[in-house]
Tab-separated table of N, CA and C in Angstrom:
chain	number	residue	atom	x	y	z
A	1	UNK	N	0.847	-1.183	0.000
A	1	UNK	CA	0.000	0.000	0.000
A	1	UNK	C	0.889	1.242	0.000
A	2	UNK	N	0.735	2.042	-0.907
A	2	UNK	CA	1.589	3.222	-0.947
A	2	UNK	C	0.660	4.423	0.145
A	3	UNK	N	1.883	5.415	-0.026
A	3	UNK	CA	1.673	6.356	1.011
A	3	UNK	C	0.556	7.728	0.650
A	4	UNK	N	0.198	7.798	1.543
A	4	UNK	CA	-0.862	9.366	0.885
A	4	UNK	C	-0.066	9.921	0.941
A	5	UNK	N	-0.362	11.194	-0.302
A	5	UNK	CA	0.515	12.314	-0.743
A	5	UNK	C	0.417	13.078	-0.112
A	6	UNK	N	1.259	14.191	0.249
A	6	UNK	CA	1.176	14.978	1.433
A	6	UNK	C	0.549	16.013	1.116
A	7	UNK	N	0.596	16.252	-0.245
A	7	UNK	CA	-0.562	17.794	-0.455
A	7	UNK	C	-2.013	17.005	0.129
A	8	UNK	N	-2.490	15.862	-0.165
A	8	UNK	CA	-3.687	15.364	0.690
A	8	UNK	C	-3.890	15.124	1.883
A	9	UNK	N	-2.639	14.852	2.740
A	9	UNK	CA	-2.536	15.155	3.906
A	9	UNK	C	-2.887	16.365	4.685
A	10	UNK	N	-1.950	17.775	3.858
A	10	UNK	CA	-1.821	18.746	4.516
A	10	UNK	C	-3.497	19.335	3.871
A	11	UNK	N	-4.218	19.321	2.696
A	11	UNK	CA	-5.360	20.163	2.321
A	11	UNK	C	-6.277	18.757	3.730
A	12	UNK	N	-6.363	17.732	3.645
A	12	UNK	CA	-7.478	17.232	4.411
A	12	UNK	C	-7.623	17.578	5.793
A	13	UNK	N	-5.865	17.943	6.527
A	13	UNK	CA	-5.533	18.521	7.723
A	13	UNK	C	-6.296	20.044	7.775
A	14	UNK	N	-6.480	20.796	7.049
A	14	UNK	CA	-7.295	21.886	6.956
A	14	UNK	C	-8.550	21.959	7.487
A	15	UNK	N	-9.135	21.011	5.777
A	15	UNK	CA	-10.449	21.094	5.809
A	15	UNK	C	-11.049	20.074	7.097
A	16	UNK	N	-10.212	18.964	7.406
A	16	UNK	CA	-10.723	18.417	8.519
A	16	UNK	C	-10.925	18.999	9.762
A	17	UNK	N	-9.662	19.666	10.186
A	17	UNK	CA	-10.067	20.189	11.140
A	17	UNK	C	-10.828	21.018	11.621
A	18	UNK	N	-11.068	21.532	10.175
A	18	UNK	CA	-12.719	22.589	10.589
A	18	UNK	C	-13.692	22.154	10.536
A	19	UNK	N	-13.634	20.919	10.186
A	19	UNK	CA	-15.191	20.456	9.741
A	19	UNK	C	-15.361	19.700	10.597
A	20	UNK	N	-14.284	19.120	11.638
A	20	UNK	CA	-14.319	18.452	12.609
A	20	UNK	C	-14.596	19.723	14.254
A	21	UNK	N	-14.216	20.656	13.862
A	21	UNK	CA	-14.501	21.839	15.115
A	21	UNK	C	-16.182	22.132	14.717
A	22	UNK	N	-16.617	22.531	13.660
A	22	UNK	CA	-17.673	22.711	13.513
A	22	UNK	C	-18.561	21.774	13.683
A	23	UNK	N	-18.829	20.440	13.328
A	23	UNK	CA	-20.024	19.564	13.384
A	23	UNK	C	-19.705	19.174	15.354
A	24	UNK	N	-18.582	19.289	15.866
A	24	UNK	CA	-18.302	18.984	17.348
A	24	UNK	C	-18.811	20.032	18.197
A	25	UNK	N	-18.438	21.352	17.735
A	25	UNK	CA	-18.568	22.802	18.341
A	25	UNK	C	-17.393	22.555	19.499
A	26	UNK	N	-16.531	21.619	18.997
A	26	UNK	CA	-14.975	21.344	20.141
A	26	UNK	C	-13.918	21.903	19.320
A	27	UNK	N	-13.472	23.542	19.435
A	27	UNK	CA	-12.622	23.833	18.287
A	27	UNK	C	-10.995	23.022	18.823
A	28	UNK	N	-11.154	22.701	20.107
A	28	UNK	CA	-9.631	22.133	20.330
A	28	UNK	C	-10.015	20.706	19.605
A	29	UNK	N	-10.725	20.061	19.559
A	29	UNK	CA	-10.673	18.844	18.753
A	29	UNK	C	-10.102	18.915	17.370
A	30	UNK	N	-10.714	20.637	16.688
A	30	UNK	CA	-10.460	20.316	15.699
A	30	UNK	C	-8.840	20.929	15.474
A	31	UNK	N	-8.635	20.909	16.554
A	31	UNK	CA	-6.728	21.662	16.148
A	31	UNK	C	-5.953	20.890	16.571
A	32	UNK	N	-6.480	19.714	17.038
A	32	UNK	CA	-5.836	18.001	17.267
A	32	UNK	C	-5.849	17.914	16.007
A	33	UNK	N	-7.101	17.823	15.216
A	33	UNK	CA	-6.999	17.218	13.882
A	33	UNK	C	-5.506	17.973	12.943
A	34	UNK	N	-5.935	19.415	12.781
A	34	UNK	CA	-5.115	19.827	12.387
A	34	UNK	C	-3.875	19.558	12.552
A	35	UNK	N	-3.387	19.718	13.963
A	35	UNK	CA	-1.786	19.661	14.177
A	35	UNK	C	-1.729	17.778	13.395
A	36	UNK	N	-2.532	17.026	14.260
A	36	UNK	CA	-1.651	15.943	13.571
A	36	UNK	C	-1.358	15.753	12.027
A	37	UNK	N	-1.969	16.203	11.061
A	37	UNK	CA	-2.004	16.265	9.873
A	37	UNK	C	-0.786	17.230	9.314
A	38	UNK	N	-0.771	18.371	10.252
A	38	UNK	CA	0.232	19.311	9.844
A	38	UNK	C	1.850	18.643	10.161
A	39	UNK	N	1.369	17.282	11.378
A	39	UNK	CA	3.157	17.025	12.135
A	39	UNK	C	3.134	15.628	10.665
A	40	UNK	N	2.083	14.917	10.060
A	40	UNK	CA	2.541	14.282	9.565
A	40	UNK	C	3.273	14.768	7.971
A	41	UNK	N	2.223	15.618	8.010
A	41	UNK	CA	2.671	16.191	6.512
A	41	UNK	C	4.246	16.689	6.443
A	42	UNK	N	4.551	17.284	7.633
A	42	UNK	CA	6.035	18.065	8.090
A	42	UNK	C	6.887	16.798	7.800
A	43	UNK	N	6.469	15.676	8.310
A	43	UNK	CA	7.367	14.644	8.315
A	43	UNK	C	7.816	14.157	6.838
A	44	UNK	N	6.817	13.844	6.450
A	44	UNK	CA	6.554	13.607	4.837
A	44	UNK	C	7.762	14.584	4.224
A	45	UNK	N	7.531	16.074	4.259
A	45	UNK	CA	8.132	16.908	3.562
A	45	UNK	C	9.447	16.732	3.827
A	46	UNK	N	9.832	16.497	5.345
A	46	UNK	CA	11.204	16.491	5.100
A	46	UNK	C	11.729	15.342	4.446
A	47	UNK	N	11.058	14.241	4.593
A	47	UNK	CA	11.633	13.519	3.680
A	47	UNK	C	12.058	13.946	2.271
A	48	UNK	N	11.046	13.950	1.775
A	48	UNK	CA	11.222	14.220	0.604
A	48	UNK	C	11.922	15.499	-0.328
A	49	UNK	N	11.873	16.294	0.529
A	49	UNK	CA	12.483	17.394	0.184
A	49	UNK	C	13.308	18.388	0.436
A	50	UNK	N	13.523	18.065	1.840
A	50	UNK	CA	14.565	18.383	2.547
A	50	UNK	C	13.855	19.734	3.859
A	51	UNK	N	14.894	19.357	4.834
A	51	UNK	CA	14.397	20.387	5.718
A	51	UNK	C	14.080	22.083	5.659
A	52	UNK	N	14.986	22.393	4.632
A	52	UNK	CA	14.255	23.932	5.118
A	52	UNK	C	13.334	24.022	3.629
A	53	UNK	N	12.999	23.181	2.971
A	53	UNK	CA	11.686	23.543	1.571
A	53	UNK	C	10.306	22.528	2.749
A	54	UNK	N	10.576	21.865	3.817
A	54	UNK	CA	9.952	21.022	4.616
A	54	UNK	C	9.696	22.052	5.153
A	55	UNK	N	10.558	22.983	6.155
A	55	UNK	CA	9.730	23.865	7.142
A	55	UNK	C	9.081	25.417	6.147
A	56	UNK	N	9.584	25.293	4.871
A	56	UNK	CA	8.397	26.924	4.392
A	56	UNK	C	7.149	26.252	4.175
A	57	UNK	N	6.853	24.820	3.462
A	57	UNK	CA	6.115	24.299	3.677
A	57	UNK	C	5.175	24.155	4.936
A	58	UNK	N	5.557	23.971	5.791
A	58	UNK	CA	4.734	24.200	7.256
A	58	UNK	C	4.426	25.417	7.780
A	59	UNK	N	5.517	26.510	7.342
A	59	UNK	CA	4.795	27.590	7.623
A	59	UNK	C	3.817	27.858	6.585
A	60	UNK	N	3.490	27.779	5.446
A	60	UNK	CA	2.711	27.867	4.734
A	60	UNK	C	1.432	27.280	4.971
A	61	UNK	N	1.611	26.065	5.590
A	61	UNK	CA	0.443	25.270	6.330
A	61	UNK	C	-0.320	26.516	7.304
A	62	UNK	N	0.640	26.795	8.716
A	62	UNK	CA	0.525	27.415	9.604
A	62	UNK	C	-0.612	28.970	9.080
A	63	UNK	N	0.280	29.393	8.099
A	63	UNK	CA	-0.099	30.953	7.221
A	63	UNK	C	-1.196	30.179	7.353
A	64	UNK	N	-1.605	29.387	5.953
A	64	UNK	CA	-2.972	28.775	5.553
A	64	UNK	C	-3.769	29.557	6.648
A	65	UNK	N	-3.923	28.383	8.042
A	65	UNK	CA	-4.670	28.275	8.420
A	65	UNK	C	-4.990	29.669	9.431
A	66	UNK	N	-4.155	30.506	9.369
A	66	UNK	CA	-4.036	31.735	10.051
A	66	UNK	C	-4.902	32.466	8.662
A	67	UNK	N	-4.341	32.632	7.833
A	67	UNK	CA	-4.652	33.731	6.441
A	67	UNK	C	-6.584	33.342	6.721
A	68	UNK	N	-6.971	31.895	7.113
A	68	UNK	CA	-8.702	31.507	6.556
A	68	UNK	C	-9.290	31.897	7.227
A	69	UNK	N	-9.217	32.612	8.443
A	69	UNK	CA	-10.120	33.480	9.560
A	69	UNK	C	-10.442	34.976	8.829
A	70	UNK	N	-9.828	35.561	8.473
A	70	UNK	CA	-9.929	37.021	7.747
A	70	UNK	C	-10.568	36.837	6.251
A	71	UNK	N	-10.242	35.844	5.877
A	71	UNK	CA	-10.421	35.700	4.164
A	71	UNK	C	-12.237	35.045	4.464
A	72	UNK	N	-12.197	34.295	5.403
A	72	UNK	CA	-13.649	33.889	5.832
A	72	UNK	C	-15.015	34.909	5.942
A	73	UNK	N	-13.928	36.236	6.469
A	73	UNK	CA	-15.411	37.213	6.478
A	73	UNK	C	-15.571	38.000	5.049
A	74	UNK	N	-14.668	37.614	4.154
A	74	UNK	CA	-14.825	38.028	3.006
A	74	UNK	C	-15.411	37.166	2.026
A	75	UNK	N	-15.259	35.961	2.048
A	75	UNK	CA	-16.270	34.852	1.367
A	75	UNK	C	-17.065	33.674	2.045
A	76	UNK	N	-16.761	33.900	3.039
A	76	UNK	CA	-17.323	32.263	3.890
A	76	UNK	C	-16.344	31.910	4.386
A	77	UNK	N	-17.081	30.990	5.199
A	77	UNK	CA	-16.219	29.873	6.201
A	77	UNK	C	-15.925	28.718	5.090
A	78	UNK	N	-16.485	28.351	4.515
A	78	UNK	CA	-15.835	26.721	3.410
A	78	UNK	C	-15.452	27.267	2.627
A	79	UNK	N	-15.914	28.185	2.055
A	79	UNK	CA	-15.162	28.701	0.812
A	79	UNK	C	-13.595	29.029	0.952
A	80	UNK	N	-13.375	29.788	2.467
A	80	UNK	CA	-12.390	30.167	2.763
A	80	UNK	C	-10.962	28.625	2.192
A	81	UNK	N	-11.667	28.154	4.141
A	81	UNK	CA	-11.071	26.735	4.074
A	81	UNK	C	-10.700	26.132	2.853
A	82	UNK	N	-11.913	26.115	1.665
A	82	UNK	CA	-11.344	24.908	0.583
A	82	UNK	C	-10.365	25.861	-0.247
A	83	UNK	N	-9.945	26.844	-0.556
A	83	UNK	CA	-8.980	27.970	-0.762
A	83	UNK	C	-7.686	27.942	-0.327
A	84	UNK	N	-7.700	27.773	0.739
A	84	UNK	CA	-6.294	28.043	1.432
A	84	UNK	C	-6.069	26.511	1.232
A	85	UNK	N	-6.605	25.598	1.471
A	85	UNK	CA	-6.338	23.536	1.540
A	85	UNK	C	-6.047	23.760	-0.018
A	86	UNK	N	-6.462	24.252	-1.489
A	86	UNK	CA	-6.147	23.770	-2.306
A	86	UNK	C	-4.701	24.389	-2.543
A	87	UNK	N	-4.613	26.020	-1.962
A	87	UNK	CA	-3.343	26.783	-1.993
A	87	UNK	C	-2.151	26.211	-1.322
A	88	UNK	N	-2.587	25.182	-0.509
A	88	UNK	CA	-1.485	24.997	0.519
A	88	UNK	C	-1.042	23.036	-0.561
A	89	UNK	N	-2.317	22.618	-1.034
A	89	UNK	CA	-1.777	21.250	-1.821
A	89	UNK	C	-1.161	21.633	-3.050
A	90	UNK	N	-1.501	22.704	-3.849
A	90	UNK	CA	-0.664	22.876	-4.768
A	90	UNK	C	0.827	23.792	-4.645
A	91	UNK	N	0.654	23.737	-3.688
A	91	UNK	CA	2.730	24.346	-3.074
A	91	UNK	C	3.129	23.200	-3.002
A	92	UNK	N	2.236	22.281	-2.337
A	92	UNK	CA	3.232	21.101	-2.064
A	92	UNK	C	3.027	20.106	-3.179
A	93	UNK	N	2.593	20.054	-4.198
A	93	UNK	CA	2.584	18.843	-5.198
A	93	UNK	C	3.812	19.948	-6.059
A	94	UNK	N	3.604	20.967	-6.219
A	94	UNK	CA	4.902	21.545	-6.898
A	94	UNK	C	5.771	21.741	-6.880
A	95	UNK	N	6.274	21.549	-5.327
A	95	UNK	CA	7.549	21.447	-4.784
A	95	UNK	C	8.304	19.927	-4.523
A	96	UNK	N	7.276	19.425	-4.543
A	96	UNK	CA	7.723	17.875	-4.042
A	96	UNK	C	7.679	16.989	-5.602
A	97	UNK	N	7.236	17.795	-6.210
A	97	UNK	CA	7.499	17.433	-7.941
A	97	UNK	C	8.551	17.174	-8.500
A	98	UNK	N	9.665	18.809	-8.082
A	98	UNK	CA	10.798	19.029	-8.602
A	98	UNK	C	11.462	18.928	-7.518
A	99	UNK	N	11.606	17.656	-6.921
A	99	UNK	CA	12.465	17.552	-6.036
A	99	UNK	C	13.412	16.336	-6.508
């Protein structure tokens, strides 16, 4: 069985964790979800690509999920989320491409 790709890791770590704070109304549940998705994806990246294109990657995660609170009152709450999860999988399928 091969491995999930980490842009699906890190966009499902997003959208999960909000969708997991929201249907719970437990927002720390959903930043369990998040972090673990964000520590596996980190892991992933360094593999593959080395540590410091691994950690802009995570801050980019981090941004993501910081940037979708402000961008939310400008289009929505999912809209936001699925925005920043597709912005944050296509950094990482493009970086981990040309690696």
């Amino acid at each position: 069985m091969g491995r999930i790709p980490t842009s699906v890791v890190a966009a499902g770590g997003l959208v999960g964790g909000y969708g997991i704070a929201r249907w719970t109304k437990k927002r720390p549940l959903g930043g369990v979800a998040l972090a673990a998705a964000g520590t596996v994806a980190a892991r992933q990246w360094s593999g593959t690509v080395g540590a410091p294109k691994a950690a802009a990657l995570t801050g980019l995660y981090v941004a993501a999920f910081g940037g979708s609170h402000p961008l939310a009152k400008k289009i929505g709450a999912w809209p936001s989320v699925f925005a920043v999860a597709g912005g944050v999988a296509l950094a990482s399928w493009v970086v981990e491409s040309r690696a």
